[in-house]
mmCIF file of C-alpha atoms and ligand atoms in Angstrom:
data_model
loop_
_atom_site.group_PDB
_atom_site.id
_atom_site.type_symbol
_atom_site.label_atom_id
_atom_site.label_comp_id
_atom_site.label_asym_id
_atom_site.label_seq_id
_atom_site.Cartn_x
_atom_site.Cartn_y
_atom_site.Cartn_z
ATOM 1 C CA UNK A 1 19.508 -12.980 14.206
ATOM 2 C CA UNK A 2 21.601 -9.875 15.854
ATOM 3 C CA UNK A 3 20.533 -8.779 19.139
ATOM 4 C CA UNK A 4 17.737 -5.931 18.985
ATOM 5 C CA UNK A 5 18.676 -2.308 19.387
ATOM 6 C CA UNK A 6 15.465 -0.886 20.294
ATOM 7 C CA UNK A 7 15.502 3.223 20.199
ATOM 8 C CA UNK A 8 14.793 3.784 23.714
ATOM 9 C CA UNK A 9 13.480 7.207 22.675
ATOM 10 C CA UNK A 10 11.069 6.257 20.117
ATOM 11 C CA UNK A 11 8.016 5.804 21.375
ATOM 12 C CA UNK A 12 5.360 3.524 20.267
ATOM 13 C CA UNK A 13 1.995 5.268 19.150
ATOM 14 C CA UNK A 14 -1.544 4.793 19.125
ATOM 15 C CA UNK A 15 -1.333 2.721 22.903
ATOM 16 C CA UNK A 16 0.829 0.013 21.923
ATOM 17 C CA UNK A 17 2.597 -0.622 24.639
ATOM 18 C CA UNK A 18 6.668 -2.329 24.882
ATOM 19 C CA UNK A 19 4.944 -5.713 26.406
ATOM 20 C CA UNK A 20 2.515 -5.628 22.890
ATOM 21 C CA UNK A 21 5.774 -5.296 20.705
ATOM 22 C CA UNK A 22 7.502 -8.166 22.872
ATOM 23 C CA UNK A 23 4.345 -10.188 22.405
ATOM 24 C CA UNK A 24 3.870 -9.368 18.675
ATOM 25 C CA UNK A 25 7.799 -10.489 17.912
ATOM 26 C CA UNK A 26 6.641 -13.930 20.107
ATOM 27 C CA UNK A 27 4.127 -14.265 18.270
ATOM 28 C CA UNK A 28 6.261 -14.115 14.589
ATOM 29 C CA UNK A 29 8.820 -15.886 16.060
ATOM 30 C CA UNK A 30 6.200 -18.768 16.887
ATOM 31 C CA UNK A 31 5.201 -18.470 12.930
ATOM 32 C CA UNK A 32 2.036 -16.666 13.559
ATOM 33 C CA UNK A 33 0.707 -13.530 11.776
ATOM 34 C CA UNK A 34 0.654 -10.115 13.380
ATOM 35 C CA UNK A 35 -0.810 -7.002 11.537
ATOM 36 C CA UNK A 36 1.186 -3.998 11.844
ATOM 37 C CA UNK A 37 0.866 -0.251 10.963
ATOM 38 C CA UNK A 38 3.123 0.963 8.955
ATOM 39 C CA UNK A 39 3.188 5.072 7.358
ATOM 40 C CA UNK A 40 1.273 3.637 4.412
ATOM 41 C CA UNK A 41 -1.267 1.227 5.164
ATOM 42 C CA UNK A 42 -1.522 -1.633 7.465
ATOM 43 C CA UNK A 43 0.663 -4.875 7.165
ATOM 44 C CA UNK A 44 -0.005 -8.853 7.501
ATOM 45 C CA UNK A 45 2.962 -9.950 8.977
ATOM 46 C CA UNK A 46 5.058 -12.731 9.162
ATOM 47 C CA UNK A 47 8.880 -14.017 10.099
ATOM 48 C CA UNK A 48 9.646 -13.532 6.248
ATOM 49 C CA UNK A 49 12.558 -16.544 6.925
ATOM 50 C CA UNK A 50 9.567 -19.236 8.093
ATOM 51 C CA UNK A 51 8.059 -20.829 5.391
ATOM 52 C CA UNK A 52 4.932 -21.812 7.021
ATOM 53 C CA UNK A 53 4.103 -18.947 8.375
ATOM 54 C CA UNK A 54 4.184 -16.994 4.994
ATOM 55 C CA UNK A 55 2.110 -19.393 3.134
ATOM 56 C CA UNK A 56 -0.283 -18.686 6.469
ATOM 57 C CA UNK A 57 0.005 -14.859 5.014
ATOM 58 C CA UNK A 58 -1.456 -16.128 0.844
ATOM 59 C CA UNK A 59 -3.424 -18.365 2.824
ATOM 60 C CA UNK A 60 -5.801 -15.456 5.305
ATOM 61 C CA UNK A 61 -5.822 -12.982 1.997
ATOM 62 C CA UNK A 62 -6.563 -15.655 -0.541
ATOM 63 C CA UNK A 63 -3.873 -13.919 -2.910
ATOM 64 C CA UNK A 64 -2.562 -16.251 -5.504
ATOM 65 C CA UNK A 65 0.825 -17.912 -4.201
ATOM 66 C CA UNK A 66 2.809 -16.701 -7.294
ATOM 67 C CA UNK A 67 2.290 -12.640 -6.394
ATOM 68 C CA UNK A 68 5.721 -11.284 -4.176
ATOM 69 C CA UNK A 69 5.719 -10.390 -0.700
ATOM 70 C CA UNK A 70 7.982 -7.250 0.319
ATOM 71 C CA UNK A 71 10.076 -7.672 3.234
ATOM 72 C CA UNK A 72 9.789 -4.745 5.825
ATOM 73 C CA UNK A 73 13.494 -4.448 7.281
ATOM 74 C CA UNK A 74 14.563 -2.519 10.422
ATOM 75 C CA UNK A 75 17.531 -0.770 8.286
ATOM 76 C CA UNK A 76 19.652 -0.287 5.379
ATOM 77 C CA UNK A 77 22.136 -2.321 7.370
ATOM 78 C CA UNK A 78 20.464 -5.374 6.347
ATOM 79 C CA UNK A 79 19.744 -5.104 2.421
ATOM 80 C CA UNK A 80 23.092 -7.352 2.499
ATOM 81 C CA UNK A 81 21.534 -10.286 4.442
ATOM 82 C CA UNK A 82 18.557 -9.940 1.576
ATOM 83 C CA UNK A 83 20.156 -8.983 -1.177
ATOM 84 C CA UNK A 84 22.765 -10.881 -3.718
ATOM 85 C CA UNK A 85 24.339 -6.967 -4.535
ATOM 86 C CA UNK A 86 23.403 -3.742 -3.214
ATOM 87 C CA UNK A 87 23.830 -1.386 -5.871
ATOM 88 C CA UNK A 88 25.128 1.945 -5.727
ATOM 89 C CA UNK A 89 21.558 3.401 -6.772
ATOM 90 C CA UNK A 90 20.609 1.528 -3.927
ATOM 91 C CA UNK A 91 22.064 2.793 -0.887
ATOM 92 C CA UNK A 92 21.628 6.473 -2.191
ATOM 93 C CA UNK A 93 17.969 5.622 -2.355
ATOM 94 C CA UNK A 94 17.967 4.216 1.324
ATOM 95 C CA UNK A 95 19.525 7.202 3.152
ATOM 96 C CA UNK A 96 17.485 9.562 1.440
ATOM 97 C CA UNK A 97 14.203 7.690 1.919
ATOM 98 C CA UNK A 98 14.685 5.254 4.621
ATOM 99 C CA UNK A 99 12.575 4.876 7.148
ATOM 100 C CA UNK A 100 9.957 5.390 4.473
ATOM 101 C CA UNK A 101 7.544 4.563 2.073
ATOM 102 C CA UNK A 102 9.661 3.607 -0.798
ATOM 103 C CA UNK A 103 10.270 -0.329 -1.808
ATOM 104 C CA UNK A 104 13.271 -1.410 -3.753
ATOM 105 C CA UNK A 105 13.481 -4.533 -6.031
ATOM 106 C CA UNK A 106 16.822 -5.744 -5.641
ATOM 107 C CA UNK A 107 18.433 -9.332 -6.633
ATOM 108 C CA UNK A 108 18.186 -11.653 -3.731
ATOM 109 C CA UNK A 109 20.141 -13.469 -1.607
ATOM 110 C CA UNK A 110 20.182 -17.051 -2.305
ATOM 111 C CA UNK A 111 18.587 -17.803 1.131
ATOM 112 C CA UNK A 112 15.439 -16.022 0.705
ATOM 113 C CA UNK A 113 12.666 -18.113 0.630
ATOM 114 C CA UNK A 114 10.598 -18.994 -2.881
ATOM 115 C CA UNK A 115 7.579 -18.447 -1.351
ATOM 116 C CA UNK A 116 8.386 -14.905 -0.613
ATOM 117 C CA UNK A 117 9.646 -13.520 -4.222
ATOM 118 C CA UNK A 118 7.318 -15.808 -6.075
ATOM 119 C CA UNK A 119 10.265 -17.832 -7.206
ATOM 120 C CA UNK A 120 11.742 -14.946 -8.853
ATOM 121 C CA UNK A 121 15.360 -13.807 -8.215
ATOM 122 C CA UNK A 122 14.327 -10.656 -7.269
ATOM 123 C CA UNK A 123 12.984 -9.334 -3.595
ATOM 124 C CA UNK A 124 11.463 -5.955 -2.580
ATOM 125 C CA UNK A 125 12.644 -4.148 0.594
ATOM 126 C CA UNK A 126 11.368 -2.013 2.735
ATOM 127 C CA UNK A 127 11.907 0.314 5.894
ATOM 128 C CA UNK A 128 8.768 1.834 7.454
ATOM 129 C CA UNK A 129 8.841 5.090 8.935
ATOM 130 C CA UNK A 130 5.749 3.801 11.986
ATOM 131 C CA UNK A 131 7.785 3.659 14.777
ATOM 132 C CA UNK A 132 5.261 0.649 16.056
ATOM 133 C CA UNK A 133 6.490 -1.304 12.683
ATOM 134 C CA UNK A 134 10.573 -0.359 13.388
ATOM 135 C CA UNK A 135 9.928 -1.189 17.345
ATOM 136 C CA UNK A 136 8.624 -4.531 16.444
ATOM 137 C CA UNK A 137 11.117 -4.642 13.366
ATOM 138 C CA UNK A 138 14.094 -4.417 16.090
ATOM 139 C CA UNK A 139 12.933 -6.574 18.825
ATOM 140 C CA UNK A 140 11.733 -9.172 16.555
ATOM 141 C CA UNK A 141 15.603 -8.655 14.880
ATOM 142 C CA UNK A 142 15.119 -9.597 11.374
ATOM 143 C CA UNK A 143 12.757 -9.415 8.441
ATOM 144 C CA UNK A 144 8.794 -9.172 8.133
ATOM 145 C CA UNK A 145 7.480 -10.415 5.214
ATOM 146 C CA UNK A 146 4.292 -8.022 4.866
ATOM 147 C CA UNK A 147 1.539 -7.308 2.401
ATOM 148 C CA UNK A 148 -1.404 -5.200 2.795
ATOM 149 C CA UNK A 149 -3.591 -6.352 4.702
ATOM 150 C CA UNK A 150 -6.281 -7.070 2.940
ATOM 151 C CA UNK A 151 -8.147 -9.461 1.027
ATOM 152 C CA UNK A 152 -6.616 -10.058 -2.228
ATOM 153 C CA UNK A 153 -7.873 -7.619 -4.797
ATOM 154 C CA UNK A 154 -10.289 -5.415 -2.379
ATOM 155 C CA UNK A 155 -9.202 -1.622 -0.520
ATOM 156 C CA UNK A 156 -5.694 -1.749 1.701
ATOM 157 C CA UNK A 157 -6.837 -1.153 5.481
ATOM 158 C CA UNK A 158 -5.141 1.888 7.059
ATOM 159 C CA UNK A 159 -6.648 1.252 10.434
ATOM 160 C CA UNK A 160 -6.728 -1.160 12.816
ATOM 161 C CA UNK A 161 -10.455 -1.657 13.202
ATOM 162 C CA UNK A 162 -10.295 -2.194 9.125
ATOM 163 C CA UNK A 163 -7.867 -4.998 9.657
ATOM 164 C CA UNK A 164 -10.171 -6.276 12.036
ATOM 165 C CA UNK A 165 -13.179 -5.540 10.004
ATOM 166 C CA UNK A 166 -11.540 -7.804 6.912
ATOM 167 C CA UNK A 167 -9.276 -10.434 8.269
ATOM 168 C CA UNK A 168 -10.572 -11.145 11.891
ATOM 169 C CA UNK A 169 -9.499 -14.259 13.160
ATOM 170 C CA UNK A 170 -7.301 -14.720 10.861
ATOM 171 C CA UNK A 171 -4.627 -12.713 12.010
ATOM 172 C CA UNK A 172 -3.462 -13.791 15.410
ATOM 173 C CA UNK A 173 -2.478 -9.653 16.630
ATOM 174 C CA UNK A 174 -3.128 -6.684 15.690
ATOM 175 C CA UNK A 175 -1.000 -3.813 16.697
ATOM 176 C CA UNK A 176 -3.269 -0.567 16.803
ATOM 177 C CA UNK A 177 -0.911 2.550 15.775
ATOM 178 C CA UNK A 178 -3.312 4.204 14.917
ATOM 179 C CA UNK A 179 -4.813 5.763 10.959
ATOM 180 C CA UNK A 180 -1.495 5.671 8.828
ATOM 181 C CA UNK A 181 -0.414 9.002 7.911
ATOM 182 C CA UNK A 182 0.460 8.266 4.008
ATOM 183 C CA UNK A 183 -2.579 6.530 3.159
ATOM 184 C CA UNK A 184 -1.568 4.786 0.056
ATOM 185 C CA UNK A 185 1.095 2.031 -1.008
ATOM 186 C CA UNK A 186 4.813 2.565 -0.663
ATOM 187 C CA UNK A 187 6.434 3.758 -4.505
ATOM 188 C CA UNK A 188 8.485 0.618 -5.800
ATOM 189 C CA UNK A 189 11.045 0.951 -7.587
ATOM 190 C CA UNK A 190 13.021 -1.900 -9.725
ATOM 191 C CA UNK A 191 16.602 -1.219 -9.070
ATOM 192 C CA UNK A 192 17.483 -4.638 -11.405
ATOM 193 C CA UNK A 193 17.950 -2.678 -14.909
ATOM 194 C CA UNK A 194 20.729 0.059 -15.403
ATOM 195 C CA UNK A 195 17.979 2.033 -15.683
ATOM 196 C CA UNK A 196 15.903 2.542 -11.867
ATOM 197 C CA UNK A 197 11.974 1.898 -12.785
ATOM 198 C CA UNK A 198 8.842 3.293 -11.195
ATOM 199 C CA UNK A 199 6.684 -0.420 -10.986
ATOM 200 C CA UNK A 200 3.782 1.581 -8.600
ATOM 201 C CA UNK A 201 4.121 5.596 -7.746
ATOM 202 C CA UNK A 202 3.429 6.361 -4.161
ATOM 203 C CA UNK A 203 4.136 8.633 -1.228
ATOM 204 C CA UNK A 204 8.052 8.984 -2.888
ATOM 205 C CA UNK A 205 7.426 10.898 -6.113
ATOM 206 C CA UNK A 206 9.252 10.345 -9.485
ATOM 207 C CA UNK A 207 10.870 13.557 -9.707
ATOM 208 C CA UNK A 208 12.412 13.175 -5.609
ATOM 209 C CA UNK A 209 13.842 9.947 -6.825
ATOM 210 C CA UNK A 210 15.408 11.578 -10.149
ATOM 211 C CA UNK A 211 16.577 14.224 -7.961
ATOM 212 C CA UNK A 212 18.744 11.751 -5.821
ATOM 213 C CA UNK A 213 19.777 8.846 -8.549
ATOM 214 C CA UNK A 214 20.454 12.131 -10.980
ATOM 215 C CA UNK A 215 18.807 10.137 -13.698
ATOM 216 C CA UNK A 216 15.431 9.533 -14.888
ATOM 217 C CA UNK A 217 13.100 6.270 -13.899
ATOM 218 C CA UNK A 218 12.304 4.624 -16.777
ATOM 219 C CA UNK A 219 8.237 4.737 -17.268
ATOM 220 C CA UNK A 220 6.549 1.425 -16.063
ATOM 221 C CA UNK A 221 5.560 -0.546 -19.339
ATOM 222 C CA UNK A 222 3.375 -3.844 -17.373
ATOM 223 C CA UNK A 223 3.054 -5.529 -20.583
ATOM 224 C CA UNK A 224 7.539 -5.973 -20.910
ATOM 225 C CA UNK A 225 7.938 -9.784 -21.060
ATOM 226 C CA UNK A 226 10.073 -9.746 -18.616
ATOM 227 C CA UNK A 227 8.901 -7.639 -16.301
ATOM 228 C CA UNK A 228 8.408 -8.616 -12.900
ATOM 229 C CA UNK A 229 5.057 -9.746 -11.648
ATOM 230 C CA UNK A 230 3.966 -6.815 -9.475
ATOM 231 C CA UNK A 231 0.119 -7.905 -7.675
ATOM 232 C CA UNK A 232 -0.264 -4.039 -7.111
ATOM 233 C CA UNK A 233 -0.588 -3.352 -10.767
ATOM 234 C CA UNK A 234 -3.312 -5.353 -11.873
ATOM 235 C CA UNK A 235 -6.786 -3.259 -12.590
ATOM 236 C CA UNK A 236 -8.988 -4.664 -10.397
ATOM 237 C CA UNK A 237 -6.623 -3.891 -7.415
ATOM 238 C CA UNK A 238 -7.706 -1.579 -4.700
ATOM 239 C CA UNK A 239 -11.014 -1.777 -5.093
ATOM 240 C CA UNK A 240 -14.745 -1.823 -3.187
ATOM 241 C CA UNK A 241 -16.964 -3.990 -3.684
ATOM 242 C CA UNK A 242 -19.495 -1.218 -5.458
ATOM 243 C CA UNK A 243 -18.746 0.202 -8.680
ATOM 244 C CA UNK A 244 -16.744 2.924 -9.586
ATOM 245 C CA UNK A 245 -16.749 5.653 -12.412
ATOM 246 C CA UNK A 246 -14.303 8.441 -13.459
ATOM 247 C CA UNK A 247 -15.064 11.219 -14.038
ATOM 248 C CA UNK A 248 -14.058 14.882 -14.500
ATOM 249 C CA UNK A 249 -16.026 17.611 -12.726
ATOM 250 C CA UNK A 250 -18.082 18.563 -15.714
ATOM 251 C CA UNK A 251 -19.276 15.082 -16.284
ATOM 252 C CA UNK A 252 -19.723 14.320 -12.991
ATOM 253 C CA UNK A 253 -22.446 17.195 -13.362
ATOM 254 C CA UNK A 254 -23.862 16.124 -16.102
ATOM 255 C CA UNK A 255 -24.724 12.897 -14.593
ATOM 256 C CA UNK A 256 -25.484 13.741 -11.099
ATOM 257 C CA UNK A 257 -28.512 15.972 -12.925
ATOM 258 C CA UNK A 258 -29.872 12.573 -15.119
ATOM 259 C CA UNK A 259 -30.106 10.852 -12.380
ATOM 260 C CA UNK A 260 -33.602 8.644 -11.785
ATOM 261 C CA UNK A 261 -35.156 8.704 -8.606
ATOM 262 C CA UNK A 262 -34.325 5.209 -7.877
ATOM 263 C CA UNK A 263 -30.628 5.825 -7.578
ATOM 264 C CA UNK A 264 -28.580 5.105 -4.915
ATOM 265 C CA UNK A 265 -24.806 6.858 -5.616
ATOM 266 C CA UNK A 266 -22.259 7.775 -3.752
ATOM 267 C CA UNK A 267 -19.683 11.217 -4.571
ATOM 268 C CA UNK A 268 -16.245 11.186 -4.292
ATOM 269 C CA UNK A 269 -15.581 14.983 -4.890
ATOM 270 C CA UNK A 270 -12.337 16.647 -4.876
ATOM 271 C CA UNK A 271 -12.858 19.438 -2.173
ATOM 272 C CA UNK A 272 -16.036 21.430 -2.023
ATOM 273 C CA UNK A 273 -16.792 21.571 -5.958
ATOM 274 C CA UNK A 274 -19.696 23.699 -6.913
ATOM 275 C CA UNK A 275 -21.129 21.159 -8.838
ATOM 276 C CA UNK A 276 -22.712 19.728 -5.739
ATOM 277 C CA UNK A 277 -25.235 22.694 -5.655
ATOM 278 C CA UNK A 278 -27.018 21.379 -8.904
ATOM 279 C CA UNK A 279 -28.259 18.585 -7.706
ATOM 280 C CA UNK A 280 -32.120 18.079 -8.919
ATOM 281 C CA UNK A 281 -32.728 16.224 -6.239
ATOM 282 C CA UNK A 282 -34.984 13.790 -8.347
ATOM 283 C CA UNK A 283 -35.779 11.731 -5.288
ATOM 284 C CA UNK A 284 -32.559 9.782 -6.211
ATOM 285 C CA UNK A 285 -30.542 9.037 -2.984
ATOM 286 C CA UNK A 286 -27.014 10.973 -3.175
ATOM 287 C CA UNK A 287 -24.200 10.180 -0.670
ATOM 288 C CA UNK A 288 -21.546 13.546 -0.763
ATOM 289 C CA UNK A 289 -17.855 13.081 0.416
ATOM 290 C CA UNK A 290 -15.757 16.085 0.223
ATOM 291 C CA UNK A 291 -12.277 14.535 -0.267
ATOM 292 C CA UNK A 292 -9.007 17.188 0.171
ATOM 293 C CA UNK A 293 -7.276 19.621 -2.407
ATOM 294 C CA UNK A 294 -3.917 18.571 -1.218
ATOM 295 C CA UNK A 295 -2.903 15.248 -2.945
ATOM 296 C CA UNK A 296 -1.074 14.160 0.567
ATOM 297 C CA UNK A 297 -4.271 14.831 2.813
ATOM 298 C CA UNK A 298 -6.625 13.332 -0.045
ATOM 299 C CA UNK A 299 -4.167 9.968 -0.173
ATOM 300 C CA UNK A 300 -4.400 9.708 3.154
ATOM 301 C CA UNK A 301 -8.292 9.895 3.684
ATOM 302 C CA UNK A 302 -8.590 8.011 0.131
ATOM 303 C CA UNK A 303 -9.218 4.358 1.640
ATOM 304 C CA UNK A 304 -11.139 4.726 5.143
ATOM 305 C CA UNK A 305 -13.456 7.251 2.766
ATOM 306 C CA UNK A 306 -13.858 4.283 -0.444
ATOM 307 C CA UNK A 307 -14.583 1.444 2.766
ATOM 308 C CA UNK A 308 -17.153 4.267 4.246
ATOM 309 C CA UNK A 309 -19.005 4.415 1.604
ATOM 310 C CA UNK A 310 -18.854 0.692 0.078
ATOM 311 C CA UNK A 311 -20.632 0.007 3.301
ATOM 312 C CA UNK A 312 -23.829 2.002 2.339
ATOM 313 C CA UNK A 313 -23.558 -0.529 -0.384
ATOM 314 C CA UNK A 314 -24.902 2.079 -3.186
ATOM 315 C CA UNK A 315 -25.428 1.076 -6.716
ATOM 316 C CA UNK A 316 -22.187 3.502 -7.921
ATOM 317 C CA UNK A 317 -19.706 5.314 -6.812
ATOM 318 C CA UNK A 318 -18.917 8.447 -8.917
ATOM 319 C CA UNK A 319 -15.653 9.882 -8.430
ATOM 320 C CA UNK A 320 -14.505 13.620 -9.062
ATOM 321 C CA UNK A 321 -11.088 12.569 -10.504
ATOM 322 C CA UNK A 322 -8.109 15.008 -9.499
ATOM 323 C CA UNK A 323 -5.806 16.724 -12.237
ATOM 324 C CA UNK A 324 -3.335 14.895 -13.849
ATOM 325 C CA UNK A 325 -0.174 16.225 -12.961
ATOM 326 C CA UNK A 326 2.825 15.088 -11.188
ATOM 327 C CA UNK A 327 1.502 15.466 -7.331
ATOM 328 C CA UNK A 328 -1.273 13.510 -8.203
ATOM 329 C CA UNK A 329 0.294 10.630 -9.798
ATOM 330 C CA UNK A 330 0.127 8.277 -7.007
ATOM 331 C CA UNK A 331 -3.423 8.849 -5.941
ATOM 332 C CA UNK A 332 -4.683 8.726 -9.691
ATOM 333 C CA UNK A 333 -3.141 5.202 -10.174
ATOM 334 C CA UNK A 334 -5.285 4.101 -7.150
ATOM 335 C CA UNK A 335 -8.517 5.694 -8.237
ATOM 336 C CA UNK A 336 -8.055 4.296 -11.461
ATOM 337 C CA UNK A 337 -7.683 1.042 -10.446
ATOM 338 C CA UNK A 338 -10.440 1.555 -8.014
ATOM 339 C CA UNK A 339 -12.389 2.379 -11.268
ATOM 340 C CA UNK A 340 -10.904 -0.997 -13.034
ATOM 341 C CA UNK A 341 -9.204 1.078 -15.850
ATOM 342 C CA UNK A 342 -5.816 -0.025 -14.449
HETATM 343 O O1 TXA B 1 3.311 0.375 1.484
HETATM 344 C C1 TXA B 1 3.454 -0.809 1.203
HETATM 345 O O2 TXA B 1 4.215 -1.191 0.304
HETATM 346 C C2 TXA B 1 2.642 -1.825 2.002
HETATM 347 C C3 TXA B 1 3.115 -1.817 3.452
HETATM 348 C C4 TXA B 1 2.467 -2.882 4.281
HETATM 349 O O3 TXA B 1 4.513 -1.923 3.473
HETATM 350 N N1 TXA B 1 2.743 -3.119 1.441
HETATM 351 C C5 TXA B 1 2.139 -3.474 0.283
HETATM 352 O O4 TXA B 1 2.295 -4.822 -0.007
HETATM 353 O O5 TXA B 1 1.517 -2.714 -0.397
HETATM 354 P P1 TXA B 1 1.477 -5.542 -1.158
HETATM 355 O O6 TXA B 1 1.901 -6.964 -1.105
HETATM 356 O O7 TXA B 1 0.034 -5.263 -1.013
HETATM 357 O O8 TXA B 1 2.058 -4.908 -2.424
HETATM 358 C C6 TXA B 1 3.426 -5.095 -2.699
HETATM 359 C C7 TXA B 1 3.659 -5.127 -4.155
HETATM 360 C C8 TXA B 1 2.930 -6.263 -4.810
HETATM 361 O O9 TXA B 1 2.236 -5.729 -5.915
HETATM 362 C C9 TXA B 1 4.043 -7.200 -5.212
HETATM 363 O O10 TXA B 1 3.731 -7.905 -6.388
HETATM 364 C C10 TXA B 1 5.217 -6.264 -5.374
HETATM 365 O O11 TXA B 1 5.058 -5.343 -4.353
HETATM 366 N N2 TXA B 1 6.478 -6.966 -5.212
HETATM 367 C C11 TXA B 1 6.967 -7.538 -4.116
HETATM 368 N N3 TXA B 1 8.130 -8.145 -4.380
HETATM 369 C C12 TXA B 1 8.394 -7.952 -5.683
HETATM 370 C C13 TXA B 1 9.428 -8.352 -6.579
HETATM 371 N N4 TXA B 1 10.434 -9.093 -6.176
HETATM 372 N N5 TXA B 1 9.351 -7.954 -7.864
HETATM 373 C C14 TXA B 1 8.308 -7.202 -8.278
HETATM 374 N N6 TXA B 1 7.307 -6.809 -7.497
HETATM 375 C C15 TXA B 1 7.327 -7.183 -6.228
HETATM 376 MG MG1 MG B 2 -1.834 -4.929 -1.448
#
């Protein structure tokens, strides 16, 4: 491990304090689990070089053992301690995106642990743009292995208190930084092919990453044979426990007026749609969330808004589905899966 180089002017955020960060990096370098924000959503750390303590990780989000962990990394400096062979694609990618919420799949290095790739030959990488997750990235002074943390298969927390809320004791710190700014999952791209691929859009769009590598990502086909196993991209991902139908405005109308008096639903509208005046009010119980135009704000409310109203546990959840164009790709590919379409 290299000494730490802390950025004396970066401050932490959201009251965590130096003495947390020294205690959280203890605590990893003891094998325990810290949660961490990140820009995206919230993390469920662990030293990604300890065995034990990343089966501890599969072990508090009861996600099957064969499903990769990304490793969160303090800089591009250290893709060479991870990776087998940094491509050129690579390294472009990093100083145009890194700290940020991009993930690359990259060959590994032969010393990086089964248990984190899933026994593939492949690892995802990551630099985080919190400066709570880069603090405790430096002092700590290597990688964090680091899923959502979650339990396997339900919403990705983007608070602390929703870490709390879901994993509890099972986490031995939490580091409160405060509600992440992104909102959604980091985009991942496969950098293994000639070809860079797009395995889950997020807060960097296709067209930004085009714009650096000068060539276009190859579309993300799940059913390839060989394609990696990616956890993210199965349909019943990101979901609440109550369940959840897409819709367009004009059918969201149409059944927001049929419904019987004994209904219980909850709205997921995209801004203030005028739909919401129709109501007939048949006695049935409706639960309105206004959700933002802007496909940043809306990703970043997305999550703490689907937990919010899980917890009235309603009988539905209808959702006003934004357009599909290219702004809206990442937070479409959660609400679908939210919806189980995949
Ligand atoms: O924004 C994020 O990416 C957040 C924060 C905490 O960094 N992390 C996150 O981790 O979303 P997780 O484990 O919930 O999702 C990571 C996805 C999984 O679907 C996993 O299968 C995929 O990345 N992944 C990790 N390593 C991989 C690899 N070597 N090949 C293919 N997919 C990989
Ligand atoms: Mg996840």
């Amino acid at each position: 491990m290299t000494e730490p180089s802390t950025p004396e002017t970066q401050q932490p955020t959201g009251g965590v304090t130096h003495a947390d960060i020294e205690r959280a990096a203890a605590v990893l370098r003891t094998g325990g689990l810290v949660a961490l924000p990140t820009e995206t959503v919230y993390g469920l750390g662990a030293d990604a070089r300890n065995m034990d303590a990343v089966q501890r990780i599969f072990a508090a989000k009861g996600r099957p053992a064969n499903h990769p962990l990304i490793v969160h990394i303090a800089s591009a400096e250290a893709l060479t301690a991870w990776c087998a062979e940094v491509p050129a694609a690579a390294w472009l990618l990093a100083a145009a995106f890194w700290p940020g919420p991009m993930t690359m799949i990259l060959r590994r290095d032969a010393r990086v642990l089964d248990v984190v790739t899933g026994g593939q030959d492949t690892v995802g990488l990551r630099v985080p743009a919190h400066p709570v997750a880069l603090q405790l990235l430096h002092v700590f002074g290597d990688g964090i292995a680091a899923p959502s943390a979650n339990r396997f298969g339900h919403v990705s927390p983007t608070t602390a208190a929703h870490v709390r809320a879901e994993l509890g004791s099972d986490v031995d710190m939490i580091l409160d930084g405060g509600a992440c700014t992104i909102g959604i999952e980091s985009t991942i791209v496969d950098l293994t092919a000639a070809r860079p691929r797009i395995l889950r859009p997020g807060g960097v769009s296709r067209a930004q990453i085009e714009a650096v590598l000068g060539l276009e990502p190859a579309a993300n086909t799940s059913d390839r044979v060989d394609a990696p196993r990616v956890s993210g991209t199965l349909a019943s991902h990101y979901a609440p426990h109550t369940p959840v139908r897409w819709l367009d405005s004009a059918q969201l109308n149409e059944v927001i007026v049929s419904l019987a008096s004994h209904d219980r639903v909850g709205v997921l509208t995209l801004g203030d749609a005028v739909m919401k005046a129709s109501v007939t009010g048949d006695g049935a119980v409706v639960h309105w969330r206004a959700l933002p135009t802007d496909p940043g704000a809306y990703a970043q409310q997305l999550y703490a808004q689907l937990r919010d109203i899980d917890a009235l546990k309603l009988d539905l959840i209808l959702l006003e589905v934004p357009p599909d164009t290219p702004p809206w790709e990442a937070v479409r590919d959660r609400l679908r899966r939210a919806a189980g379409l995949g």
